[in-house]
PDB file of C-alpha atoms in Angstrom:
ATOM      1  CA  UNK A   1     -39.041  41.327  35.932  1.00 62.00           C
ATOM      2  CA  UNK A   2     -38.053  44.014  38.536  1.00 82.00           C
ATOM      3  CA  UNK A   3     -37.255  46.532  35.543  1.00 83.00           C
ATOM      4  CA  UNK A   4     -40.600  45.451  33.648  1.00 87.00           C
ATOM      5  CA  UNK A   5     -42.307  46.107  36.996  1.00 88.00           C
ATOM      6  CA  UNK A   6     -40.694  49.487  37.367  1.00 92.00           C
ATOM      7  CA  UNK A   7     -41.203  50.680  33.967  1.00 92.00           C
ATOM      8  CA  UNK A   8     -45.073  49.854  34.328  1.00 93.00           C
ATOM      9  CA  UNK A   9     -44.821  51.869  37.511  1.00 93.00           C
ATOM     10  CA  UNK A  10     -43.251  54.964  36.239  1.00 95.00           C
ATOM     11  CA  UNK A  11     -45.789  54.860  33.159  1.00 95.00           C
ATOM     12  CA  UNK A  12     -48.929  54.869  35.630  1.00 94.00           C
ATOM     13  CA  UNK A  13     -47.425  58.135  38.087  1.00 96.00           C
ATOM     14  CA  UNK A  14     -46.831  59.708  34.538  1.00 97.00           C
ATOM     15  CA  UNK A  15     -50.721  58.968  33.299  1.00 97.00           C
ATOM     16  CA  UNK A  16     -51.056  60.485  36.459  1.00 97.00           C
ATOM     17  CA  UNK A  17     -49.084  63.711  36.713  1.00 97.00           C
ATOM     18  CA  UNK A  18     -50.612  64.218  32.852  1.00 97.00           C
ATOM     19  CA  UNK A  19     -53.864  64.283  33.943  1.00 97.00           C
ATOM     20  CA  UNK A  20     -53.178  66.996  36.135  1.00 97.00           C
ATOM     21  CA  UNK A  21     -51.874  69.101  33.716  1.00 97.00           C
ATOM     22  CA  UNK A  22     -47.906  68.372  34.240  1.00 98.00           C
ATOM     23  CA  UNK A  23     -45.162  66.278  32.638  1.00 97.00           C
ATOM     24  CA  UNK A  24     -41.577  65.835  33.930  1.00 98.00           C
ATOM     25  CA  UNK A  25     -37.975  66.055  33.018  1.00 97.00           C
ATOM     26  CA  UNK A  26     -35.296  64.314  34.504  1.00 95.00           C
ATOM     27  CA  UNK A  27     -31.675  65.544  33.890  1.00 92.00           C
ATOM     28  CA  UNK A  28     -28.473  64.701  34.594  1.00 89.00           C
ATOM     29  CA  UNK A  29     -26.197  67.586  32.997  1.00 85.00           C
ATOM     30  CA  UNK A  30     -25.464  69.473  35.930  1.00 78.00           C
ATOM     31  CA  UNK A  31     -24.828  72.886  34.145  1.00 80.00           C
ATOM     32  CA  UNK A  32     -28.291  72.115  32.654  1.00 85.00           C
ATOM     33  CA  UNK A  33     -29.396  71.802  36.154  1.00 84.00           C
ATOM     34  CA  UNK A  34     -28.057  74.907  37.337  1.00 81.00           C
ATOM     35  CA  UNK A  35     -29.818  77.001  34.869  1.00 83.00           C
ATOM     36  CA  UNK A  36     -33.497  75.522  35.250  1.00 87.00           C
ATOM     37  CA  UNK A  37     -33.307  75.659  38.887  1.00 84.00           C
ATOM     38  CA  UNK A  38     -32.849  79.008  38.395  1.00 82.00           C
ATOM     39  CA  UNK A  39     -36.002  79.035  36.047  1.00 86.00           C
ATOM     40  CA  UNK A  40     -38.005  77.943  38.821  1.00 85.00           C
ATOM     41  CA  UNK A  41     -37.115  80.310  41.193  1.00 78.00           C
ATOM     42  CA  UNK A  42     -35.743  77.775  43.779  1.00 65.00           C
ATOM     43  CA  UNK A  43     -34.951  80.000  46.531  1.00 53.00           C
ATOM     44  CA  UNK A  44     -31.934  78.088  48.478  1.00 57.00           C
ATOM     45  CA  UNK A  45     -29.574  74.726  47.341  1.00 63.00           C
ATOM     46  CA  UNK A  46     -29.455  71.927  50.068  1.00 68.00           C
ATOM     47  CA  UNK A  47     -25.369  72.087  50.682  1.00 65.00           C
ATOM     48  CA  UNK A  48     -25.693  67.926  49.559  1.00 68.00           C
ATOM     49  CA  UNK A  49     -27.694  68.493  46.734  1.00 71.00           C
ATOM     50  CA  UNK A  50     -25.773  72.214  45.533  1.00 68.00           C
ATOM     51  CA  UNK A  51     -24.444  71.488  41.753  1.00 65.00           C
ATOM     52  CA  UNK A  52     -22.087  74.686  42.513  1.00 61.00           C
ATOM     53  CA  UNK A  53     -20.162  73.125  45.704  1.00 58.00           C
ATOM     54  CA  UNK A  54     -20.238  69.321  44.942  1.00 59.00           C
ATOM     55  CA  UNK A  55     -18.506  67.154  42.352  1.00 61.00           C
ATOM     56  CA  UNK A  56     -21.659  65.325  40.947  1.00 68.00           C
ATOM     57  CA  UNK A  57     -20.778  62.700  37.679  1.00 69.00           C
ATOM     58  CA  UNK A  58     -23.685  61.049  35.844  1.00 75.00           C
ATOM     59  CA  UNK A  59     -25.015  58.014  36.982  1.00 82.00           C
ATOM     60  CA  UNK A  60     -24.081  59.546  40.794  1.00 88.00           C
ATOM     61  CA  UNK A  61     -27.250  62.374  41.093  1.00 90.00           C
ATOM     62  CA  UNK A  62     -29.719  63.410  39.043  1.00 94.00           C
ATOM     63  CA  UNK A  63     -33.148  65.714  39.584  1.00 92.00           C
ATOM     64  CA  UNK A  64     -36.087  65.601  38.205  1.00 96.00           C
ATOM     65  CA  UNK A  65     -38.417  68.386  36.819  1.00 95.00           C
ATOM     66  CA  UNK A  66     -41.655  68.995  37.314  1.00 96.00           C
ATOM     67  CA  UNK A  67     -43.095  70.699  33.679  1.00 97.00           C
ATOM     68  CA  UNK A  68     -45.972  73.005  33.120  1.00 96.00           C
ATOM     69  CA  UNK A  69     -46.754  73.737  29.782  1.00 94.00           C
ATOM     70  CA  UNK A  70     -42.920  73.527  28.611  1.00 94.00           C
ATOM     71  CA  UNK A  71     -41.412  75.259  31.786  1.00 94.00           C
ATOM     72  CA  UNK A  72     -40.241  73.985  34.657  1.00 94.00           C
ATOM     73  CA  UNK A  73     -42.145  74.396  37.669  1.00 94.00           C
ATOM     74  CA  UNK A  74     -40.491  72.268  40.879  1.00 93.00           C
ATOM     75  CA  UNK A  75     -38.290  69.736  41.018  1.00 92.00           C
ATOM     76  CA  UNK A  76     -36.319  67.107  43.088  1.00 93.00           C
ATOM     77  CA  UNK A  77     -32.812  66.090  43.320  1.00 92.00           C
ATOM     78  CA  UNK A  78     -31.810  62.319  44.010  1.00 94.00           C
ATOM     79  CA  UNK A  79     -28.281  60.694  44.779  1.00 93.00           C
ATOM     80  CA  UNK A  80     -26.393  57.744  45.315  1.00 95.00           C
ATOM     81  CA  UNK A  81     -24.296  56.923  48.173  1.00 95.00           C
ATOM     82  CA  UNK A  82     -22.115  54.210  48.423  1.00 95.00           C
ATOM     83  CA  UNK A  83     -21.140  53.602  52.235  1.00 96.00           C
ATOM     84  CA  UNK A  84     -18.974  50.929  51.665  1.00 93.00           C
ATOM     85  CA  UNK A  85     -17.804  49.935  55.295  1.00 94.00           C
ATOM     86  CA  UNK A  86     -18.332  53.136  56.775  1.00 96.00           C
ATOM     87  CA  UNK A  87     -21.259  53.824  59.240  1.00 96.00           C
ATOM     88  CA  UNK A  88     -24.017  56.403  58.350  1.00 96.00           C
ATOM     89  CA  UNK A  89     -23.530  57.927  61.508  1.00 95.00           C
ATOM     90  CA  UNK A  90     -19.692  58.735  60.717  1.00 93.00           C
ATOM     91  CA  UNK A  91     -20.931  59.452  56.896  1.00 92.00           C
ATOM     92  CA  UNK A  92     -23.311  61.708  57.846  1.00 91.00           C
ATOM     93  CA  UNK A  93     -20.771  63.701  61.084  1.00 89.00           C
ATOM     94  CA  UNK A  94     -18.040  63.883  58.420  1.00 88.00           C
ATOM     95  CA  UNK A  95     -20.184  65.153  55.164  1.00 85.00           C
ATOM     96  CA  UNK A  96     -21.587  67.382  57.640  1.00 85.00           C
ATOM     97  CA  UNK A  97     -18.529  69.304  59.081  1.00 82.00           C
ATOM     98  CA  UNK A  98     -17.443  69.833  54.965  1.00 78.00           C
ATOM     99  CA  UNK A  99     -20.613  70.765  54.129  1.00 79.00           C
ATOM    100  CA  UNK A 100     -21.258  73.211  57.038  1.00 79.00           C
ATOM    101  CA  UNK A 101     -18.508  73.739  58.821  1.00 73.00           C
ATOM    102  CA  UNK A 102     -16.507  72.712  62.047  1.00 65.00           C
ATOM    103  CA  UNK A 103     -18.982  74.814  64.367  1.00 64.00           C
ATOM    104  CA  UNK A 104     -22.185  73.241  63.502  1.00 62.00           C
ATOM    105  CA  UNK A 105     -20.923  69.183  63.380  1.00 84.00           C
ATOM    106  CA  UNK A 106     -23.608  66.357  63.350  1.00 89.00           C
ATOM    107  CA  UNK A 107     -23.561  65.815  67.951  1.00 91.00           C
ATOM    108  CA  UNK A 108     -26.140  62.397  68.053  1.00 95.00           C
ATOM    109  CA  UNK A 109     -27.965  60.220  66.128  1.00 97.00           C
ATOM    110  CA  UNK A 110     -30.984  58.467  67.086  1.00 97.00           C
ATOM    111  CA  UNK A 111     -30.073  54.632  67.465  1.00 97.00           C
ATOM    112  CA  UNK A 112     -32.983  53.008  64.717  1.00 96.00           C
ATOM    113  CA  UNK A 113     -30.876  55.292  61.795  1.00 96.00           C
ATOM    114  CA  UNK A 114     -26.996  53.725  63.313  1.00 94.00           C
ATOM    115  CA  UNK A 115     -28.708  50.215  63.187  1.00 95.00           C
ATOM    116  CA  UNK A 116     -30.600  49.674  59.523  1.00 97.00           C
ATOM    117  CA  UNK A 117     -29.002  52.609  56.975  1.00 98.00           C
ATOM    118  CA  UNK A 118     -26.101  50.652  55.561  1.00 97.00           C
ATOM    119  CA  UNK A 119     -24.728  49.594  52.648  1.00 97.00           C
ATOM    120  CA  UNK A 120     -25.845  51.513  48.973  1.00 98.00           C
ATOM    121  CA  UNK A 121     -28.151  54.504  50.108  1.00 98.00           C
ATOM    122  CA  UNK A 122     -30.212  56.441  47.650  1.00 98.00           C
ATOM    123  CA  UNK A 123     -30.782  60.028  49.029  1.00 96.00           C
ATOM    124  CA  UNK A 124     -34.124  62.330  48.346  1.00 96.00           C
ATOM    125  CA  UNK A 125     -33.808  65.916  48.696  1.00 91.00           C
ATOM    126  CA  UNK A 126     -37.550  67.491  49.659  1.00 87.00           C
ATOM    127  CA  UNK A 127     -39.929  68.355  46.811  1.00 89.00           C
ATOM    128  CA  UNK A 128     -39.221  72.368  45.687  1.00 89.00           C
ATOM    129  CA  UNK A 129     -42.818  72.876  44.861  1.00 90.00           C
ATOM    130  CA  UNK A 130     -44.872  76.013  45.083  1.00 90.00           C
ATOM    131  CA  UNK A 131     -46.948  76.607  47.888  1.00 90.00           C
ATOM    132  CA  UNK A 132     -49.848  76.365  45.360  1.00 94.00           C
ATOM    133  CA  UNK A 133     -48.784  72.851  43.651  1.00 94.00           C
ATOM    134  CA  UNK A 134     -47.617  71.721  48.040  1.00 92.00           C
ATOM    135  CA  UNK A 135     -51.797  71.600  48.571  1.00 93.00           C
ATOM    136  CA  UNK A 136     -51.675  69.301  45.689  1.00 95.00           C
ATOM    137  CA  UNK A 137     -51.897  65.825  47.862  1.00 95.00           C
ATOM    138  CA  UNK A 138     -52.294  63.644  44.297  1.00 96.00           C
ATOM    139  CA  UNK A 139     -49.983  66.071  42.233  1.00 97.00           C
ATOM    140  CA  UNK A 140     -47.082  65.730  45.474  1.00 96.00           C
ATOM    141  CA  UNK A 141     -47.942  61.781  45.752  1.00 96.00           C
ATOM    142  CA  UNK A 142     -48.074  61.192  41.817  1.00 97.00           C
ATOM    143  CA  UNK A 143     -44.736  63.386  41.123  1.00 97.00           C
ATOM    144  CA  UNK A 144     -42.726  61.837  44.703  1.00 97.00           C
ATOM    145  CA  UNK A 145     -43.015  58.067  43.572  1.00 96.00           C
ATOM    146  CA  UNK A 146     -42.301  59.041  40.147  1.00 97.00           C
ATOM    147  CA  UNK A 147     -38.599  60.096  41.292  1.00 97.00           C
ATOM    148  CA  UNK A 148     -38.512  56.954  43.681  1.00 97.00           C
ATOM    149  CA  UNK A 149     -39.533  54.403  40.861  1.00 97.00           C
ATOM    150  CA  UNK A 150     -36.438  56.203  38.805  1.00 97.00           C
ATOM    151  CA  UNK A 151     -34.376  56.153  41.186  1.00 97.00           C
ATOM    152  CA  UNK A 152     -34.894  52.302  41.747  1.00 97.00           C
ATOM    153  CA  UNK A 153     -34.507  51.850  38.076  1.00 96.00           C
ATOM    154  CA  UNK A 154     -31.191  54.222  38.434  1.00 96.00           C
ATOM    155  CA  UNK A 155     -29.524  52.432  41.037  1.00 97.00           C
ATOM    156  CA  UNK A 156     -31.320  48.855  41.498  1.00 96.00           C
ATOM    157  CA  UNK A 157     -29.230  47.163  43.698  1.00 96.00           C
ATOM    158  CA  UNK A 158     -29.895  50.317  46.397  1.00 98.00           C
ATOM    159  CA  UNK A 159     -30.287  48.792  49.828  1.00 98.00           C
ATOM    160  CA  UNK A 160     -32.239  51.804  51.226  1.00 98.00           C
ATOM    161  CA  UNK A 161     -33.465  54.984  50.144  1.00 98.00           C
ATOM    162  CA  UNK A 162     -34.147  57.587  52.774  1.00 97.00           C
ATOM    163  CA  UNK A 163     -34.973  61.436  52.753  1.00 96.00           C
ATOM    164  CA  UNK A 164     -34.231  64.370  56.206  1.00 93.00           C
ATOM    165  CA  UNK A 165     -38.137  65.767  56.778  1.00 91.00           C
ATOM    166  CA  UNK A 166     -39.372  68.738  58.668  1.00 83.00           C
ATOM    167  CA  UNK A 167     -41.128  67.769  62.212  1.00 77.00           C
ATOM    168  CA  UNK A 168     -44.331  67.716  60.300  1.00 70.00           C
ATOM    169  CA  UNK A 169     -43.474  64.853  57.755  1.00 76.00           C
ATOM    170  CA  UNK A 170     -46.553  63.844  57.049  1.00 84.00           C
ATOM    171  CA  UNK A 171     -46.609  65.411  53.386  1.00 89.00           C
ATOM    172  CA  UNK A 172     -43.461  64.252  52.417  1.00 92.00           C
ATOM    173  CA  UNK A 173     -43.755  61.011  53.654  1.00 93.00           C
ATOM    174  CA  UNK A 174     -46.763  60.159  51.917  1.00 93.00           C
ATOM    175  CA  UNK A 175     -45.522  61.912  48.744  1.00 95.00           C
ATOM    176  CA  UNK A 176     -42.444  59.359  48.785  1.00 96.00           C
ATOM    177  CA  UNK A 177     -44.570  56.773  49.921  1.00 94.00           C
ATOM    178  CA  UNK A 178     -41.648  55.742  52.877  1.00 96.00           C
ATOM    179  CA  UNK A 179     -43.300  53.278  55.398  1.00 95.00           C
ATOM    180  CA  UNK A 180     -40.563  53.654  58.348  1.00 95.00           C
ATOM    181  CA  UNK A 181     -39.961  57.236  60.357  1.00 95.00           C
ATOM    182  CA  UNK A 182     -37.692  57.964  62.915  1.00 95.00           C
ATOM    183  CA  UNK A 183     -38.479  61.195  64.835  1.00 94.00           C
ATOM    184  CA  UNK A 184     -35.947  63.794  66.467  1.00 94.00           C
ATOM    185  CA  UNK A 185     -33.228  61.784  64.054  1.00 95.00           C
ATOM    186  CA  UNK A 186     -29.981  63.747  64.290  1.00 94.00           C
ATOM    187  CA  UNK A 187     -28.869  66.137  67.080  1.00 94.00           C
ATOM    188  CA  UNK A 188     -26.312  69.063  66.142  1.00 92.00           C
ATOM    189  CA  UNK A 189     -23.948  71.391  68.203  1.00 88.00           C
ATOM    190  CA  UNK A 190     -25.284  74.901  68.044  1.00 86.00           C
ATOM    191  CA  UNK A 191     -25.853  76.650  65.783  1.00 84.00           C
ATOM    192  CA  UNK A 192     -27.761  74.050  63.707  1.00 85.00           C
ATOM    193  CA  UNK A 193     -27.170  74.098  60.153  1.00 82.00           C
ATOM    194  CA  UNK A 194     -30.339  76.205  58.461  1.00 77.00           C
ATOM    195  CA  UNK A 195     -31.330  73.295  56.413  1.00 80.00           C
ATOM    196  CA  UNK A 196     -31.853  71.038  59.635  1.00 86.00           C
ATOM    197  CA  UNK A 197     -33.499  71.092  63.276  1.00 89.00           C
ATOM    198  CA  UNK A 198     -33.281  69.043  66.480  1.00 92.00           C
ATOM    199  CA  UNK A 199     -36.906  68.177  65.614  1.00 92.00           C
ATOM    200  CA  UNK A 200     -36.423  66.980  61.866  1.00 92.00           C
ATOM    201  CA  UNK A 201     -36.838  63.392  61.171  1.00 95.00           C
ATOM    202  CA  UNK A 202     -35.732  60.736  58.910  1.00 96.00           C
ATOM    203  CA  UNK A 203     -38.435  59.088  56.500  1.00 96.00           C
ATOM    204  CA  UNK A 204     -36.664  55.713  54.990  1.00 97.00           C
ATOM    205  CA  UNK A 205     -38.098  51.793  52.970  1.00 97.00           C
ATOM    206  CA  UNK A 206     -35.657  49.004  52.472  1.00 97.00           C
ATOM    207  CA  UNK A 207     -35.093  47.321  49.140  1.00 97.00           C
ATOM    208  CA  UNK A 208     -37.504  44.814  50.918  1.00 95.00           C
ATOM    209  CA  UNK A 209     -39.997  47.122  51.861  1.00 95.00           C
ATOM    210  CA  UNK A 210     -39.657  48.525  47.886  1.00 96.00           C
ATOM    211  CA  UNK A 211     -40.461  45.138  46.583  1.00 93.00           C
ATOM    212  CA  UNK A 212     -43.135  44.504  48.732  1.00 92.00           C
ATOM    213  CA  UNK A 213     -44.861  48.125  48.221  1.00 90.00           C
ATOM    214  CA  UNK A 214     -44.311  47.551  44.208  1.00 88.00           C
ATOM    215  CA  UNK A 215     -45.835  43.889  44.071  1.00 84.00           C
ATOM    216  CA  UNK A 216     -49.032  45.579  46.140  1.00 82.00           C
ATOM    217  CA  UNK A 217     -49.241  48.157  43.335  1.00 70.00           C
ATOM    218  CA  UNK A 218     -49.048  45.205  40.505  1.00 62.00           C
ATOM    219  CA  UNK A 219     -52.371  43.154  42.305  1.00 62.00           C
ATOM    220  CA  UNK A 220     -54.481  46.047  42.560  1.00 60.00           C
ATOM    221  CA  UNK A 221     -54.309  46.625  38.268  1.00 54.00           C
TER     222      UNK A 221
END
């Protein structure tokens, strides 16, 4: 039922994106991935989400592709994370320091982020969009919960799914449809790592609030 539901989902966001002139792509061959985010021109790799610096296997990450007439034209990377016993606060401070070194390490965390993220995480990098297809409120919405219904149909016993977002979130976090932000989430020891701020926040759902959002979808067919 939860599949069927999902697969109904992902078929309306496509309708969707096709109406608007695009299709998508997703793809899990990493030296694949390499080469068309080159094609698109994506002007920096998110250390977590960098195909050149971390050991990715399939059915761990994938991104999907956002296709214009046969070419790639933005795309978005998603990945599972298994926490196991450890705290996403220690996850986080210790992915950190490899990632970006022992002078920038993760200093706080705001208390709502120690307390619910646990367990299976699914991770969202931001949308790499152009500016042109970013003013695009039902292209961003249409093409964001097309990569959360896959990931949900990717990893379906995920207990939340989460993505970092700039102090002005509100594009993002409709795009991904996330109910739940926490403001000013993470606090690092200068200098802060280019891909973060002291100001960023962290846009989350719950399995729970997934089901719930889905099932709201399903009465208004």
């Amino acid at each position: 039922m939860f599949q069927m539901d999902l697969a109904d989902s992902a078929a309306v966001h496509l309708a969707e994106l096709r109406k608007l002139g695009c299709d998508v792509m997703a793809c899990d061959d990493f030296g694949q991935i390499e080469a068309l985010l080159e094609e698109i021109g994506s002007p920096y790799r998110a250390p977590m989400f960098d195909v050149r610096r971390n050991d990715f296997t399939k059915g761990g990450a994938f991104w999907l592709f956002l296709m214009r007439r046969g070419k790639p034209v933005g795309g978005v990377a998603a990945r599972q994370i298994e926490l196991q016993d450890e705290s996403f606060f220690d996850y986080v401070q210790r992915v950190s320091g490899e990632q970006y070194g022992a002078e920038a390490p993760l200093r706080a965390m705001a208390a709502p982020l120690k307390r619910r993220l646990a367990g299976r995480l699914v991770q969202l990098d931001k949308l790499h969009l152009t500016e042109e297809d970013q003013a695009k409120p039902a292209l961003m919405r249409a093409f964001g919960h097309m990569v959360v219904v896959l990931s949900a149909m990717t990893w379906p016993e995920f207990d939340w799914m989460y993505s970092f977002a700039p102090e002005a979130h509100g594009p993002l976090q409709s795009a991904y449809g996330f109910p739940i932000v926490t403001p000013h989430a993470l606090t690092w020891r200068p200098p802060v790592p280019f891909v973060h701020s002291n100001s960023e926040a962290v846009i989350y759902l719950s399995k729970l609030d997934f089901l719930h959002l889905l099932s709201l979808r399903h009465k208004k067919k």
